[in-house]
Amino acid sequence: MVDLTGAITQMVVLVAITIVGFAATKLGYLDDHVKAKLTLLLLNVTLPCMVLGSAGDVDVSSAGRQVVWSLGLGVAQFFLLLVTGALCNLVLRTPFEQRPIYLFMSVCTNTGFIGIPVAAAIYGNASVLLSSMFITAVSLFFYSIGIALISPKGTRQGLLAPFKAAVNPSSIAAVLALVLLFSGLHLPNVVEETLTTLGGITGPIAMLLVGVVVAGLPLREVMSEWRIYPFTIIRQLLVPAALFVALRPIVPDPTVLGVFTVMFAMPTGSMASMFAAQYGRDPKLPAKGTILTTVASFAIIPALILFMTMA
């Protein structure tokens, strides 16, 4: 059971840090150059430290079942996101040329950048390893089927491309954490404390960078894309809530189900615009989607927490 007051307090803290990032960008203290460097630091240093350091917080007696369920639900999550994107296209009567972008915005979510810190804030450090299991499973399909959604016809990837893309510092840290967990080995206290301290700055850095993203586009231009509003409500609120209700009798572990629901509700990832531009699609639409869905998530996540607590 989630501590509702504590969880919402954590979300308020994350929103406050995002506002600080927004203000710092407007004042010139942060910019795209700093954002690029801090993103590399987060993805390659602090986030892997957070994942590896979380091994000591996981209950060994239930870890095996939790990991298996997380990987299975991670696979299901990608295809459910894909179906959700198709549903949004149908309901919103999306123009033909924008349909692949909306599908891509649905599956390209900010699970690693925001999802892990948010899940940790709500469910504690023990959820970090479970969150990384979700991301590992989703990545295998995102870098194959997901990229194919916006790739020009005839563009092909090698069979090993998804697996190569899924091998990154965070996934390697997740594997090492699992080895430590199931082998019963423990890192020296000074090493574990160092990993925990470095990993602890992941959340603040991520939220500061969200503030940089929000400050990056004129709000009037961003807010003009009306389809993103119902898209956000359907994909980030209604579908996750419905899946929580549907899966609750099936998934035996409430923490795994809670992490699944929160990860499903994550906003469109900041990489969506970069991938769209790389494959000749309109990069402005996914950029607007990133900003609007990110801002909305600060209201949606607490609403989902309240719903899961009361359901």
mmCIF file of C-alpha atoms in Angstrom:
data_model
loop_
_atom_site.group_PDB
_atom_site.id
_atom_site.type_symbol
_atom_site.label_atom_id
_atom_site.label_comp_id
_atom_site.label_asym_id
_atom_site.label_seq_id
_atom_site.Cartn_x
_atom_site.Cartn_y
_atom_site.Cartn_z
ATOM 1 C CA MET A 1 0.000 0.000 0.000
ATOM 2 C CA VAL A 2 1.335 3.425 -0.975
ATOM 3 C CA ASP A 3 1.529 6.194 1.618
ATOM 4 C CA LEU A 4 -0.725 8.667 -0.228
ATOM 5 C CA THR A 5 0.400 11.758 1.678
ATOM 6 C CA GLY A 6 4.063 10.865 1.362
ATOM 7 C CA ALA A 7 3.754 10.029 -2.346
ATOM 8 C CA ILE A 8 1.987 13.279 -3.211
ATOM 9 C CA THR A 9 4.520 15.202 -1.109
ATOM 10 C CA GLN A 10 7.314 13.627 -3.162
ATOM 11 C CA MET A 11 5.558 14.626 -6.393
ATOM 12 C CA VAL A 12 5.193 18.205 -5.130
ATOM 13 C CA VAL A 13 8.934 18.241 -4.404
ATOM 14 C CA LEU A 14 9.675 17.034 -7.942
ATOM 15 C CA VAL A 15 7.378 19.724 -9.396
ATOM 16 C CA ALA A 16 9.137 22.370 -7.294
ATOM 17 C CA ILE A 17 12.540 21.255 -8.624
ATOM 18 C CA THR A 18 11.151 21.406 -12.176
ATOM 19 C CA ILE A 19 10.022 24.991 -11.562
ATOM 20 C CA VAL A 20 13.522 25.818 -10.324
ATOM 21 C CA GLY A 21 14.926 24.327 -13.550
ATOM 22 C CA PHE A 22 12.478 26.399 -15.603
ATOM 23 C CA ALA A 23 13.418 29.597 -13.743
ATOM 24 C CA ALA A 24 17.144 28.826 -13.961
ATOM 25 C CA THR A 25 16.800 28.425 -17.735
ATOM 26 C CA LYS A 26 14.954 31.720 -18.110
ATOM 27 C CA LEU A 27 17.670 33.414 -16.014
ATOM 28 C CA GLY A 28 20.404 31.917 -18.200
ATOM 29 C CA TYR A 29 21.894 29.591 -15.591
ATOM 30 C CA LEU A 30 20.903 26.511 -17.615
ATOM 31 C CA ASP A 31 20.777 26.087 -21.385
ATOM 32 C CA ASP A 32 20.757 23.388 -24.068
ATOM 33 C CA HIS A 33 24.536 22.918 -23.816
ATOM 34 C CA VAL A 34 24.367 22.297 -20.056
ATOM 35 C CA LYS A 35 21.292 20.113 -20.603
ATOM 36 C CA ALA A 36 23.199 17.897 -23.061
ATOM 37 C CA LYS A 37 26.097 17.420 -20.652
ATOM 38 C CA LEU A 38 23.881 16.770 -17.640
ATOM 39 C CA THR A 39 21.813 14.296 -19.658
ATOM 40 C CA LEU A 40 24.967 12.303 -20.422
ATOM 41 C CA LEU A 41 25.948 12.457 -16.744
ATOM 42 C CA LEU A 42 22.509 11.236 -15.677
ATOM 43 C CA LEU A 43 22.203 8.384 -18.176
ATOM 44 C CA ASN A 44 25.787 7.149 -17.930
ATOM 45 C CA VAL A 45 26.741 7.816 -14.296
ATOM 46 C CA THR A 46 24.095 8.735 -11.722
ATOM 47 C CA LEU A 47 21.247 6.533 -13.002
ATOM 48 C CA PRO A 48 23.418 3.369 -13.227
ATOM 49 C CA CYS A 49 24.675 4.148 -9.692
ATOM 50 C CA MET A 50 21.073 4.468 -8.529
ATOM 51 C CA VAL A 51 20.147 1.113 -10.078
ATOM 52 C CA LEU A 52 23.200 -0.713 -8.732
ATOM 53 C CA GLY A 53 22.863 0.832 -5.297
ATOM 54 C CA SER A 54 19.208 -0.269 -5.084
ATOM 55 C CA ALA A 55 20.136 -3.965 -4.832
ATOM 56 C CA GLY A 56 20.511 -3.680 -1.082
ATOM 57 C CA ASP A 57 16.939 -2.373 -0.693
ATOM 58 C CA VAL A 58 15.213 -5.282 -2.468
ATOM 59 C CA ASP A 59 13.599 -8.081 -0.459
ATOM 60 C CA VAL A 60 15.448 -11.214 -1.595
ATOM 61 C CA SER A 61 12.560 -13.524 -0.654
ATOM 62 C CA SER A 62 10.223 -11.931 -3.227
ATOM 63 C CA ALA A 63 12.796 -10.582 -5.699
ATOM 64 C CA GLY A 64 12.633 -13.514 -8.137
ATOM 65 C CA ARG A 65 8.887 -13.288 -8.571
ATOM 66 C CA GLN A 66 9.019 -9.496 -8.824
ATOM 67 C CA VAL A 67 11.715 -9.552 -11.524
ATOM 68 C CA VAL A 68 9.854 -12.141 -13.630
ATOM 69 C CA TRP A 69 6.596 -10.206 -13.404
ATOM 70 C CA SER A 70 8.384 -6.925 -14.197
ATOM 71 C CA LEU A 71 10.000 -8.337 -17.334
ATOM 72 C CA GLY A 72 6.719 -9.902 -18.488
ATOM 73 C CA LEU A 73 4.731 -6.751 -17.870
ATOM 74 C CA GLY A 74 7.484 -4.724 -19.552
ATOM 75 C CA VAL A 75 6.973 -6.718 -22.757
ATOM 76 C CA ALA A 76 3.204 -6.306 -22.457
ATOM 77 C CA GLN A 77 3.614 -2.601 -21.771
ATOM 78 C CA PHE A 78 5.164 -1.842 -25.152
ATOM 79 C CA PHE A 79 2.367 -3.491 -27.109
ATOM 80 C CA LEU A 80 -0.307 -1.972 -24.877
ATOM 81 C CA LEU A 81 1.235 1.462 -25.500
ATOM 82 C CA LEU A 82 1.159 0.736 -29.227
ATOM 83 C CA VAL A 83 -2.525 -0.237 -29.063
ATOM 84 C CA THR A 84 -3.240 2.882 -27.019
ATOM 85 C CA GLY A 85 -1.587 5.063 -29.662
ATOM 86 C CA ALA A 86 -3.682 3.414 -32.388
ATOM 87 C CA LEU A 87 -6.815 3.990 -30.291
ATOM 88 C CA CYS A 88 -5.941 7.667 -29.912
ATOM 89 C CA ASN A 89 -5.447 8.003 -33.677
ATOM 90 C CA LEU A 90 -8.867 6.457 -34.234
ATOM 91 C CA VAL A 91 -10.720 8.509 -31.612
ATOM 92 C CA LEU A 92 -9.021 11.805 -32.473
ATOM 93 C CA ARG A 93 -9.211 11.285 -36.252
ATOM 94 C CA THR A 94 -5.542 12.143 -36.540
ATOM 95 C CA PRO A 95 -4.440 13.291 -40.023
ATOM 96 C CA PHE A 96 -2.809 10.463 -41.975
ATOM 97 C CA GLU A 97 0.660 12.062 -42.005
ATOM 98 C CA GLN A 98 0.615 12.527 -38.215
ATOM 99 C CA ARG A 99 -0.530 9.009 -37.291
ATOM 100 C CA PRO A 100 2.983 7.466 -37.209
ATOM 101 C CA ILE A 101 4.162 10.333 -34.989
ATOM 102 C CA TYR A 102 1.333 9.851 -32.486
ATOM 103 C CA LEU A 103 2.045 6.115 -32.434
ATOM 104 C CA PHE A 104 5.709 6.872 -31.819
ATOM 105 C CA MET A 105 4.903 9.432 -29.103
ATOM 106 C CA SER A 106 2.859 6.720 -27.400
ATOM 107 C CA VAL A 107 5.689 4.161 -27.229
ATOM 108 C CA CYS A 108 8.583 6.635 -26.765
ATOM 109 C CA THR A 109 8.034 7.395 -23.087
ATOM 110 C CA ASN A 110 10.299 9.013 -20.528
ATOM 111 C CA THR A 111 10.624 5.912 -18.358
ATOM 112 C CA GLY A 112 14.368 6.090 -17.793
ATOM 113 C CA PHE A 113 14.725 9.838 -17.464
ATOM 114 C CA ILE A 114 11.715 10.528 -15.228
ATOM 115 C CA GLY A 115 10.117 7.128 -14.585
ATOM 116 C CA ILE A 116 12.772 5.665 -12.295
ATOM 117 C CA PRO A 117 13.116 8.769 -10.065
ATOM 118 C CA VAL A 118 9.313 9.131 -9.818
ATOM 119 C CA ALA A 119 8.797 5.426 -9.034
ATOM 120 C CA ALA A 120 11.551 5.628 -6.420
ATOM 121 C CA ALA A 121 9.907 8.678 -4.851
ATOM 122 C CA ILE A 122 6.584 6.823 -4.600
ATOM 123 C CA TYR A 123 7.602 3.211 -3.869
ATOM 124 C CA GLY A 124 11.093 3.633 -2.398
ATOM 125 C CA ASN A 125 14.530 2.580 -3.624
ATOM 126 C CA ALA A 126 13.467 -1.066 -3.844
ATOM 127 C CA SER A 127 11.403 -0.150 -6.925
ATOM 128 C CA VAL A 128 14.442 1.140 -8.850
ATOM 129 C CA LEU A 129 15.571 -2.337 -9.887
ATOM 130 C CA LEU A 130 12.021 -3.291 -10.893
ATOM 131 C CA SER A 131 11.718 -0.111 -12.969
ATOM 132 C CA SER A 132 14.942 -0.956 -14.780
ATOM 133 C CA MET A 133 13.475 -4.386 -15.640
ATOM 134 C CA PHE A 134 10.535 -2.656 -17.322
ATOM 135 C CA ILE A 135 12.854 -0.391 -19.295
ATOM 136 C CA THR A 136 15.070 -3.278 -20.434
ATOM 137 C CA ALA A 137 12.071 -5.244 -21.749
ATOM 138 C CA VAL A 138 10.490 -2.239 -23.479
ATOM 139 C CA SER A 139 13.799 -1.169 -25.086
ATOM 140 C CA LEU A 140 14.108 -4.407 -27.080
ATOM 141 C CA PHE A 141 10.855 -3.588 -28.893
ATOM 142 C CA PHE A 142 11.237 0.183 -28.985
ATOM 143 C CA TYR A 143 14.487 0.034 -30.950
ATOM 144 C CA SER A 144 12.953 -2.346 -33.482
ATOM 145 C CA ILE A 145 9.182 -1.955 -33.868
ATOM 146 C CA GLY A 146 9.168 1.538 -32.354
ATOM 147 C CA ILE A 147 11.779 2.974 -34.701
ATOM 148 C CA ALA A 148 10.088 1.223 -37.646
ATOM 149 C CA LEU A 149 6.965 3.329 -36.988
ATOM 150 C CA ILE A 150 8.676 6.516 -38.148
ATOM 151 C CA SER A 151 11.337 5.043 -40.449
ATOM 152 C CA PRO A 152 10.952 5.637 -44.202
ATOM 153 C CA LYS A 153 9.804 2.570 -46.105
ATOM 154 C CA GLY A 154 12.724 0.375 -47.050
ATOM 155 C CA THR A 155 14.821 1.366 -44.044
ATOM 156 C CA ARG A 156 15.977 -1.751 -42.229
ATOM 157 C CA GLN A 157 17.866 -2.437 -39.050
ATOM 158 C CA GLY A 158 20.075 -5.394 -38.361
ATOM 159 C CA LEU A 159 18.663 -8.193 -36.246
ATOM 160 C CA LEU A 160 21.042 -7.353 -33.414
ATOM 161 C CA ALA A 161 20.318 -3.592 -33.450
ATOM 162 C CA PRO A 162 17.607 -3.700 -30.733
ATOM 163 C CA PHE A 163 19.825 -5.779 -28.455
ATOM 164 C CA LYS A 164 22.793 -3.462 -29.001
ATOM 165 C CA ALA A 165 20.617 -0.439 -28.224
ATOM 166 C CA ALA A 166 19.272 -2.095 -25.080
ATOM 167 C CA VAL A 167 22.817 -2.624 -23.763
ATOM 168 C CA ASN A 168 23.628 0.599 -21.949
ATOM 169 C CA PRO A 169 25.099 1.582 -18.570
ATOM 170 C CA SER A 170 21.716 1.330 -16.812
ATOM 171 C CA SER A 171 20.903 -2.138 -18.161
ATOM 172 C CA ILE A 172 24.409 -3.345 -17.297
ATOM 173 C CA ALA A 173 23.941 -1.954 -13.786
ATOM 174 C CA ALA A 174 20.599 -3.794 -13.551
ATOM 175 C CA VAL A 175 22.273 -7.101 -14.449
ATOM 176 C CA LEU A 176 25.034 -6.519 -11.893
ATOM 177 C CA ALA A 177 22.407 -5.630 -9.270
ATOM 178 C CA LEU A 178 20.595 -8.908 -9.970
ATOM 179 C CA VAL A 179 23.870 -10.832 -9.631
ATOM 180 C CA LEU A 180 24.543 -9.189 -6.263
ATOM 181 C CA LEU A 181 20.974 -9.790 -5.131
ATOM 182 C CA PHE A 182 20.697 -13.482 -5.959
ATOM 183 C CA SER A 183 24.302 -14.394 -5.107
ATOM 184 C CA GLY A 184 24.029 -12.938 -1.620
ATOM 185 C CA LEU A 185 27.166 -10.855 -2.176
ATOM 186 C CA HIS A 186 27.408 -7.417 -0.609
ATOM 187 C CA LEU A 187 29.456 -4.450 -1.735
ATOM 188 C CA PRO A 188 31.755 -2.807 0.818
ATOM 189 C CA ASN A 189 29.906 -0.164 2.830
ATOM 190 C CA VAL A 190 31.956 2.690 1.407
ATOM 191 C CA VAL A 191 31.181 1.554 -2.167
ATOM 192 C CA GLU A 192 27.480 1.127 -1.464
ATOM 193 C CA GLU A 193 27.320 4.522 0.235
ATOM 194 C CA THR A 194 29.087 6.129 -2.733
ATOM 195 C CA LEU A 195 26.636 4.531 -5.200
ATOM 196 C CA THR A 196 23.647 5.570 -3.100
ATOM 197 C CA THR A 197 24.884 9.156 -2.784
ATOM 198 C CA LEU A 198 25.606 9.495 -6.498
ATOM 199 C CA GLY A 199 22.313 7.830 -7.388
ATOM 200 C CA GLY A 200 20.488 10.189 -5.044
ATOM 201 C CA ILE A 201 21.143 13.181 -7.288
ATOM 202 C CA THR A 202 19.445 11.492 -10.273
ATOM 203 C CA GLY A 203 15.964 12.715 -9.377
ATOM 204 C CA PRO A 204 16.912 16.373 -8.860
ATOM 205 C CA ILE A 205 19.009 16.465 -12.042
ATOM 206 C CA ALA A 206 16.219 14.848 -14.075
ATOM 207 C CA MET A 207 13.614 17.322 -12.822
ATOM 208 C CA LEU A 208 15.908 20.305 -13.422
ATOM 209 C CA LEU A 209 16.344 19.130 -17.006
ATOM 210 C CA VAL A 210 12.570 18.761 -17.409
ATOM 211 C CA GLY A 211 12.397 22.445 -16.490
ATOM 212 C CA VAL A 212 14.899 23.201 -19.270
ATOM 213 C CA VAL A 213 12.721 21.304 -21.781
ATOM 214 C CA VAL A 214 9.545 23.120 -20.695
ATOM 215 C CA ALA A 215 11.310 26.472 -21.044
ATOM 216 C CA GLY A 216 12.595 25.622 -24.514
ATOM 217 C CA LEU A 217 9.543 26.347 -26.696
ATOM 218 C CA PRO A 218 7.084 29.278 -26.806
ATOM 219 C CA LEU A 219 4.049 28.240 -24.765
ATOM 220 C CA ARG A 220 1.567 29.731 -27.257
ATOM 221 C CA GLU A 221 2.965 27.555 -30.042
ATOM 222 C CA VAL A 222 3.085 24.508 -27.814
ATOM 223 C CA MET A 223 -0.485 24.888 -26.575
ATOM 224 C CA SER A 224 -1.944 25.217 -30.075
ATOM 225 C CA GLU A 225 -1.751 21.443 -30.783
ATOM 226 C CA TRP A 226 -5.241 20.535 -29.498
ATOM 227 C CA ARG A 227 -5.055 16.763 -30.167
ATOM 228 C CA ILE A 228 -2.257 16.381 -27.623
ATOM 229 C CA TYR A 229 -4.659 17.223 -24.781
ATOM 230 C CA PRO A 230 -7.093 14.303 -25.248
ATOM 231 C CA PHE A 231 -4.136 12.119 -26.291
ATOM 232 C CA THR A 232 -2.544 12.828 -22.907
ATOM 233 C CA ILE A 233 -5.724 12.114 -20.941
ATOM 234 C CA ILE A 234 -6.323 8.818 -22.752
ATOM 235 C CA ARG A 235 -2.738 7.507 -22.744
ATOM 236 C CA GLN A 236 -1.509 8.739 -19.380
ATOM 237 C CA LEU A 237 -4.633 8.595 -17.218
ATOM 238 C CA LEU A 238 -7.582 6.588 -18.533
ATOM 239 C CA VAL A 239 -5.696 3.603 -19.976
ATOM 240 C CA PRO A 240 -3.268 3.178 -17.013
ATOM 241 C CA ALA A 241 -6.193 3.372 -14.578
ATOM 242 C CA ALA A 242 -8.141 0.781 -16.583
ATOM 243 C CA LEU A 243 -5.105 -1.522 -16.788
ATOM 244 C CA PHE A 244 -4.558 -1.226 -13.032
ATOM 245 C CA VAL A 245 -8.119 -2.407 -12.396
ATOM 246 C CA ALA A 246 -7.870 -5.193 -15.003
ATOM 247 C CA LEU A 247 -4.495 -6.512 -13.803
ATOM 248 C CA ARG A 248 -5.030 -6.243 -10.052
ATOM 249 C CA PRO A 249 -6.639 -9.714 -9.776
ATOM 250 C CA ILE A 250 -3.827 -11.199 -11.898
ATOM 251 C CA VAL A 251 -0.591 -9.588 -10.701
ATOM 252 C CA PRO A 252 0.201 -10.915 -7.205
ATOM 253 C CA ASP A 253 2.654 -8.187 -6.175
ATOM 254 C CA PRO A 254 1.154 -4.711 -5.530
ATOM 255 C CA THR A 255 4.528 -2.963 -5.887
ATOM 256 C CA VAL A 256 5.119 -4.468 -9.346
ATOM 257 C CA LEU A 257 1.596 -3.479 -10.433
ATOM 258 C CA GLY A 258 2.061 0.021 -9.037
ATOM 259 C CA VAL A 259 5.390 0.492 -10.821
ATOM 260 C CA PHE A 260 3.822 -0.825 -14.057
ATOM 261 C CA THR A 261 0.979 1.699 -13.775
ATOM 262 C CA VAL A 262 3.291 4.616 -13.021
ATOM 263 C CA MET A 263 5.718 3.699 -15.814
ATOM 264 C CA PHE A 264 2.809 3.373 -18.271
ATOM 265 C CA ALA A 265 1.711 6.910 -17.384
ATOM 266 C CA MET A 266 5.070 8.514 -18.127
ATOM 267 C CA PRO A 267 5.105 11.426 -20.603
ATOM 268 C CA THR A 268 6.484 11.375 -24.135
ATOM 269 C CA GLY A 269 10.266 11.189 -24.056
ATOM 270 C CA SER A 270 12.500 14.087 -25.049
ATOM 271 C CA MET A 271 14.188 11.777 -27.598
ATOM 272 C CA ALA A 272 10.977 11.596 -29.664
ATOM 273 C CA SER A 273 11.703 14.874 -31.430
ATOM 274 C CA MET A 274 15.305 13.843 -32.152
ATOM 275 C CA PHE A 275 14.237 10.518 -33.661
ATOM 276 C CA ALA A 276 11.492 12.204 -35.723
ATOM 277 C CA ALA A 277 13.992 14.646 -37.231
ATOM 278 C CA GLN A 278 16.475 11.840 -37.890
ATOM 279 C CA TYR A 279 13.911 9.935 -39.979
ATOM 280 C CA GLY A 280 12.486 12.922 -41.856
ATOM 281 C CA ARG A 281 9.360 13.475 -39.765
ATOM 282 C CA ASP A 282 8.084 16.743 -38.286
ATOM 283 C CA PRO A 283 10.141 17.251 -35.068
ATOM 284 C CA LYS A 284 7.917 20.064 -33.723
ATOM 285 C CA LEU A 285 4.906 17.835 -33.032
ATOM 286 C CA PRO A 286 6.756 15.378 -30.729
ATOM 287 C CA ALA A 287 8.562 18.327 -29.082
ATOM 288 C CA LYS A 288 5.177 19.843 -28.241
ATOM 289 C CA GLY A 289 4.022 16.421 -27.079
ATOM 290 C CA THR A 290 7.009 16.108 -24.742
ATOM 291 C CA ILE A 291 6.330 19.452 -23.093
ATOM 292 C CA LEU A 292 2.549 19.137 -22.731
ATOM 293 C CA THR A 293 2.579 15.510 -21.546
ATOM 294 C CA THR A 294 5.395 16.273 -19.094
ATOM 295 C CA VAL A 295 3.573 19.229 -17.563
ATOM 296 C CA ALA A 296 0.337 17.201 -17.408
ATOM 297 C CA SER A 297 2.098 14.285 -15.691
ATOM 298 C CA PHE A 298 2.560 16.355 -12.539
ATOM 299 C CA ALA A 299 -1.214 16.358 -12.114
ATOM 300 C CA ILE A 300 -1.857 12.920 -13.607
ATOM 301 C CA ILE A 301 0.584 10.928 -11.455
ATOM 302 C CA PRO A 302 -0.880 12.165 -8.137
ATOM 303 C CA ALA A 303 -4.368 11.477 -9.545
ATOM 304 C CA LEU A 304 -3.322 7.911 -10.395
ATOM 305 C CA ILE A 305 -1.786 7.440 -6.957
ATOM 306 C CA LEU A 306 -5.041 8.591 -5.372
ATOM 307 C CA PHE A 307 -7.016 6.252 -7.627
ATOM 308 C CA MET A 308 -4.776 3.243 -6.862
ATOM 309 C CA THR A 309 -4.965 3.940 -3.156
ATOM 310 C CA MET A 310 -8.762 4.200 -3.108
ATOM 311 C CA ALA A 311 -9.589 1.519 -5.713
#
